[in-house]
Amino acid sequence: MTTSDLKQQATATMMNAYSPYSNFKVGAAIQTAAGNIYSGCNVENISYGLSICAERNAIMQAVAAEGPAMKLAAVVVTNYNQNGESGACSPCGACRQFMIEFATPDTTVTYPGEHGDIETTADKLLPDSFSF
Ligand SMILES: [Zn+2]
């Protein structure tokens, strides 16, 4: 599946976001090393700290389906604000750490930048990530 295909999947899932507090919908689609596709959207909560991002939602589904050996091949993120516009927004710190847990040195991450999509790697998004 291409990055464009993953972006379409992320966008479709994004439309199911539950974001009444931020009015900011986010979708993520991932392809695993096994070749399967999973997607997620942000799900907010009135107790804000309980909200979950689209990226972590998608990764949790992949682990639930494939088990703890699941590895990420690609992550694509999209967003949509209350004005119906996509804007530059990189994955949050929590999602970066979550991605690293299942990433390889080749895992790509694509997200909206100021001048179009940015494609990088999970390692570059979170250098010197937490580990013990
Ligand atoms: Zn996040």
Coordinates of N, CA and C and ligand atoms in Angstrom, one line a residue:
M1 N 0.8 -1.2 0.0 CA 0.0 0.0 0.0 C 0.9 1.2 0.0
T2 N 0.5 2.2 -0.8 CA 1.4 3.4 -0.9 C 1.0 4.4 0.2
T3 N 1.9 5.4 0.4 CA 1.6 6.5 1.4 C 0.3 7.2 1.0
S4 N 0.0 7.3 -0.3 CA -1.3 8.0 -0.7 C -2.5 7.1 -0.3
D5 N -2.3 5.8 -0.4 CA -3.4 4.9 0.0 C -3.6 5.0 1.5
L6 N -2.5 5.0 2.3 CA -2.6 5.1 3.7 C -3.2 6.5 4.1
K7 N -2.9 7.5 3.4 CA -3.5 8.8 3.7 C -5.0 8.8 3.5
Q8 N -5.4 8.1 2.5 CA -6.9 8.0 2.2 C -7.5 7.3 3.4
Q9 N -6.9 6.2 3.8 CA -7.5 5.4 5.0 C -7.5 6.3 6.2
A10 N -6.4 7.0 6.5 CA -6.3 7.9 7.6 C -7.4 9.0 7.6
T11 N -7.6 9.5 6.4 CA -8.6 10.6 6.3 C -10.0 10.0 6.5
A12 N -10.3 8.8 6.0 CA -11.6 8.2 6.2 C -11.9 8.0 7.7
T13 N -10.9 7.4 8.4 CA -11.0 7.2 9.8 C -11.1 8.5 10.6
M14 N -10.4 9.5 10.2 CA -10.4 10.8 10.8 C -11.8 11.3 11.0
M15 N -12.6 11.1 10.0 CA -14.0 11.6 10.0 C -14.8 11.0 11.1
N16 N -14.4 9.9 11.7 CA -15.1 9.3 12.8 C -14.6 9.8 14.2
A17 N -13.6 10.7 14.2 CA -13.0 11.2 15.4 C -14.1 11.7 16.4
Y18 N -13.9 11.6 17.7 CA -14.7 12.1 18.7 C -13.9 13.3 19.3
S19 N -14.2 14.5 18.9 CA -13.4 15.6 19.3 C -14.2 16.9 19.6
P20 N -15.2 16.7 20.5 CA -16.1 17.8 20.8 C -15.4 19.0 21.6
Y21 N -14.3 18.7 22.2 CA -13.6 19.7 23.0 C -12.6 20.5 22.2
S22 N -11.9 19.9 21.3 CA -10.9 20.6 20.5 C -11.4 21.0 19.1
N23 N -12.4 20.3 18.7 CA -12.9 20.5 17.3 C -11.7 20.2 16.3
F24 N -10.8 19.3 16.7 CA -9.7 19.0 15.8 C -9.7 17.5 15.6
K25 N -10.0 17.1 14.4 CA -10.1 15.7 14.1 C -8.7 15.2 13.6
V26 N -8.3 14.1 14.0 CA -7.0 13.5 13.6 C -7.3 12.0 13.2
G27 N -6.6 11.6 12.1 CA -6.7 10.2 11.7 C -5.3 9.7 11.5
A28 N -5.1 8.4 11.7 CA -3.8 7.8 11.5 C -4.1 6.4 10.8
A29 N -3.2 6.1 9.9 CA -3.3 4.8 9.3 C -1.9 4.2 9.4
I30 N -1.7 3.0 9.7 CA -0.4 2.3 9.8 C -0.4 1.1 9.0
Q31 N 0.8 0.8 8.4 CA 1.0 -0.5 7.8 C 2.0 -1.2 8.7
T32 N 1.8 -2.4 9.0 CA 2.7 -3.2 9.8 C 3.7 -3.9 8.9
A33 N 4.7 -4.4 9.5 CA 5.7 -5.2 8.8 C 5.1 -6.4 8.2
A34 N 4.0 -6.9 8.7 CA 3.3 -8.1 8.2 C 2.5 -7.7 7.0
G35 N 2.3 -6.4 6.7 CA 1.6 -5.9 5.6 C 0.2 -5.5 5.8
N36 N -0.3 -5.6 7.1 CA -1.7 -5.3 7.4 C -1.8 -3.8 7.7
I37 N -3.0 -3.3 7.5 CA -3.4 -1.9 7.7 C -4.3 -1.8 8.8
Y38 N -4.0 -0.8 9.7 CA -4.9 -0.5 10.8 C -5.1 1.1 10.8
S39 N -6.2 1.5 11.3 CA -6.3 3.0 11.4 C -7.0 3.4 12.7
G40 N -6.8 4.6 13.1 CA -7.4 5.1 14.3 C -7.7 6.6 14.2
C41 N -8.6 7.1 15.1 CA -8.9 8.5 15.2 C -8.7 8.9 16.6
N42 N -8.7 10.2 16.8 CA -8.6 10.7 18.2 C -9.9 10.6 18.9
V43 N -9.9 10.2 20.1 CA -11.1 10.0 20.9 C -10.9 10.8 22.2
E44 N -11.6 12.0 22.3 CA -11.4 12.8 23.5 C -12.4 12.4 24.6
N45 N -12.1 13.0 25.8 CA -12.9 12.7 26.9 C -13.1 14.0 27.7
I46 N -14.3 14.1 28.4 CA -14.5 15.3 29.2 C -13.4 15.5 30.3
S47 N -12.8 14.4 30.7 CA -11.7 14.4 31.6 C -10.5 14.4 30.6
Y48 N -10.0 15.6 30.2 CA -9.1 15.7 29.1 C -7.9 14.7 29.0
G49 N -7.4 14.4 30.2 CA -6.2 13.6 30.3 C -6.5 12.2 29.8
L50 N -7.7 11.8 29.7 CA -8.1 10.4 29.2 C -8.2 10.3 27.7
S51 N -8.1 11.4 27.0 CA -8.2 11.4 25.6 C -7.0 10.6 25.0
I52 N -7.3 10.0 23.8 CA -6.3 9.2 23.1 C -6.1 9.8 21.7
C53 N -4.9 9.8 21.3 CA -4.6 10.3 19.9 C -4.8 9.2 18.9
A54 N -5.0 9.6 17.7 CA -5.2 8.7 16.5 C -4.1 7.7 16.3
E55 N -2.9 8.2 16.5 CA -1.7 7.3 16.3 C -1.7 6.2 17.3
R56 N -1.9 6.5 18.6 CA -1.9 5.4 19.6 C -3.1 4.5 19.4
N57 N -4.2 5.1 19.0 CA -5.4 4.3 18.8 C -5.1 3.2 17.7
A58 N -4.5 3.6 16.6 CA -4.2 2.7 15.5 C -3.2 1.6 15.9
I59 N -2.2 2.1 16.7 CA -1.1 1.1 17.1 C -1.7 0.1 18.1
M60 N -2.6 0.5 18.9 CA -3.2 -0.4 19.9 C -4.0 -1.5 19.1
Q61 N -4.7 -1.1 18.1 CA -5.5 -2.0 17.3 C -4.5 -3.0 16.6
A62 N -3.4 -2.5 16.1 CA -2.4 -3.4 15.5 C -1.9 -4.5 16.5
V63 N -1.6 -4.0 17.7 CA -1.1 -5.0 18.7 C -2.2 -6.0 19.0
A64 N -3.4 -5.5 19.2 CA -4.5 -6.4 19.5 C -4.7 -7.5 18.5
A65 N -4.5 -7.1 17.2 CA -4.7 -8.0 16.1 C -3.5 -8.9 15.8
E66 N -2.3 -8.4 16.0 CA -1.1 -9.1 15.6 C -0.2 -9.6 16.7
G67 N -0.5 -9.1 17.9 CA 0.3 -9.5 19.1 C 1.5 -8.6 19.3
P68 N 2.2 -9.0 20.4 CA 3.3 -8.1 20.9 C 4.5 -8.0 20.0
A69 N 4.7 -8.9 19.0 CA 5.8 -8.8 18.1 C 5.5 -7.8 16.9
M70 N 4.3 -7.2 16.9 CA 4.0 -6.3 15.8 C 5.1 -5.2 15.6
K71 N 5.4 -5.0 14.4 CA 6.4 -3.9 14.0 C 5.7 -3.0 13.0
L72 N 6.0 -1.7 13.2 CA 5.5 -0.7 12.3 C 6.4 -0.5 11.0
A73 N 5.7 -0.5 9.9 CA 6.5 -0.2 8.6 C 6.3 1.2 8.3
A74 N 5.0 1.7 8.4 CA 4.7 3.1 8.0 C 3.5 3.6 8.8
V75 N 3.6 4.9 9.2 CA 2.6 5.6 9.9 C 2.2 6.9 9.1
V76 N 0.9 7.1 8.8 CA 0.5 8.3 8.1 C -0.6 9.0 8.9
V77 N -0.4 10.3 9.1 CA -1.3 11.1 10.0 C -2.0 12.2 9.2
T78 N -3.3 12.4 9.4 CA -4.0 13.5 8.8 C -4.7 14.3 9.9
N79 N -5.1 15.5 9.6 CA -6.0 16.2 10.5 C -6.9 17.2 9.8
Y80 N -7.8 17.7 10.6 CA -8.9 18.5 10.0 C -9.5 19.4 11.2
N81 N -9.4 20.7 11.0 CA -9.9 21.5 12.1 C -11.3 21.9 11.9
Q82 N -11.9 22.8 12.8 CA -13.3 23.1 12.7 C -13.6 24.0 11.5
N83 N -12.6 24.5 10.8 CA -12.9 25.2 9.6 C -12.7 24.3 8.3
G84 N -12.6 23.1 8.6 CA -12.5 22.1 7.5 C -11.1 22.2 6.8
E85 N -10.1 22.6 7.5 CA -8.8 22.7 6.9 C -7.8 21.8 7.5
S86 N -6.9 21.3 6.8 CA -5.8 20.5 7.3 C -4.6 21.5 7.6
G87 N -4.0 21.3 8.7 CA -2.9 22.2 9.1 C -1.7 21.4 9.5
A88 N -0.5 22.1 9.5 CA 0.7 21.5 10.0 C 0.6 21.0 11.4
C89 N 0.9 19.8 11.6 CA 0.8 19.2 13.0 C 1.6 17.9 13.0
S90 N 2.6 17.9 13.8 CA 3.4 16.7 13.9 C 2.9 15.8 15.1
P91 N 3.2 14.5 15.1 CA 2.7 13.7 16.2 C 3.2 14.2 17.6
C92 N 2.4 14.1 18.6 CA 2.8 14.6 20.0 C 3.9 13.7 20.6
G93 N 4.5 14.2 21.6 CA 5.5 13.4 22.3 C 5.1 12.1 22.8
A94 N 3.9 11.9 23.3 CA 3.5 10.6 23.8 C 3.4 9.7 22.6
C95 N 2.9 10.1 21.5 CA 2.8 9.2 20.3 C 4.1 8.9 19.8
R96 N 5.1 9.8 19.8 CA 6.4 9.5 19.3 C 7.0 8.4 20.1
Q97 N 6.9 8.5 21.5 CA 7.4 7.4 22.3 C 6.7 6.1 22.1
F98 N 5.4 6.2 21.8 CA 4.6 5.0 21.6 C 5.0 4.3 20.3
M99 N 5.3 5.1 19.2 CA 5.7 4.6 17.9 C 7.1 3.9 18.1
I100 N 8.0 4.6 18.8 CA 9.4 4.0 18.9 C 9.3 2.6 19.5
E101 N 8.4 2.3 20.4 CA 8.3 1.0 21.0 C 8.1 -0.1 19.9
F102 N 7.5 0.2 18.8 CA 7.1 -0.8 17.8 C 7.8 -0.5 16.4
A103 N 8.7 0.5 16.4 CA 9.4 0.9 15.2 C 10.7 0.1 14.9
T104 N 11.1 0.2 13.7 CA 12.4 -0.3 13.2 C 13.1 0.9 12.7
P105 N 14.4 0.8 12.4 CA 15.1 2.0 11.8 C 14.5 2.5 10.5
D106 N 13.7 1.6 9.9 CA 13.1 2.0 8.6 C 11.7 2.5 8.7
T107 N 11.1 2.5 9.9 CA 9.7 2.9 10.0 C 9.5 4.4 9.6
T108 N 8.7 4.6 8.6 CA 8.4 6.0 8.1 C 7.2 6.6 8.8
V109 N 7.3 7.9 9.0 CA 6.2 8.6 9.6 C 5.9 9.8 8.7
T110 N 4.7 10.0 8.2 CA 4.3 11.1 7.4 C 3.2 11.9 8.0
Y111 N 3.3 13.2 8.0 CA 2.3 14.1 8.7 C 2.3 15.4 8.0
P112 N 1.2 16.2 8.1 CA 1.1 17.5 7.4 C 2.1 18.5 8.0
G113 N 2.8 19.1 7.1 CA 3.8 20.2 7.4 C 3.3 21.5 6.9
E114 N 4.1 22.5 7.1 CA 3.7 23.9 6.6 C 3.5 23.9 5.1
H115 N 4.4 23.1 4.4 CA 4.4 23.2 2.9 C 4.2 21.8 2.3
G116 N 3.1 21.1 2.8 CA 2.8 19.8 2.3 C 3.3 18.7 3.3
D117 N 3.1 17.5 3.0 CA 3.4 16.4 3.9 C 4.9 16.3 4.1
I118 N 5.2 15.9 5.3 CA 6.6 15.7 5.7 C 6.7 14.2 5.9
E119 N 7.7 13.6 5.3 CA 8.0 12.1 5.6 C 9.4 12.0 6.3
T120 N 9.4 11.4 7.4 CA 10.6 11.2 8.1 C 10.6 9.8 8.7
T121 N 11.5 9.5 9.7 CA 11.4 8.2 10.3 C 11.1 8.4 11.8
A122 N 10.6 7.3 12.4 CA 10.3 7.4 13.9 C 11.5 7.8 14.7
D123 N 12.7 7.2 14.3 CA 13.9 7.5 15.0 C 14.3 9.0 14.9
K124 N 14.0 9.6 13.8 CA 14.4 11.0 13.7 C 13.4 11.9 14.4
L125 N 12.1 11.4 14.6 CA 11.1 12.2 15.3 C 11.4 12.2 16.8
L126 N 12.0 11.2 17.3 CA 12.3 11.1 18.7 C 13.7 10.5 19.0
P127 N 14.7 11.4 18.7 CA 16.1 10.9 19.0 C 16.3 10.8 20.5
D128 N 17.1 9.9 20.9 CA 17.4 9.6 22.3 C 16.2 9.3 23.1
S129 N 15.3 8.5 22.5 CA 14.0 8.1 23.2 C 14.3 7.4 24.5
F130 N 13.3 7.5 25.4 CA 13.3 6.8 26.7 C 13.5 5.3 26.5
S131 N 14.4 4.8 27.3 CA 14.5 3.3 27.3 C 15.3 3.0 28.6
F132 N 15.3 1.8 29.0 CA 16.1 1.4 30.2 C 16.5 -0.1 30.0
Ligands
ZN1 ZN -0.4 12.0 20.1

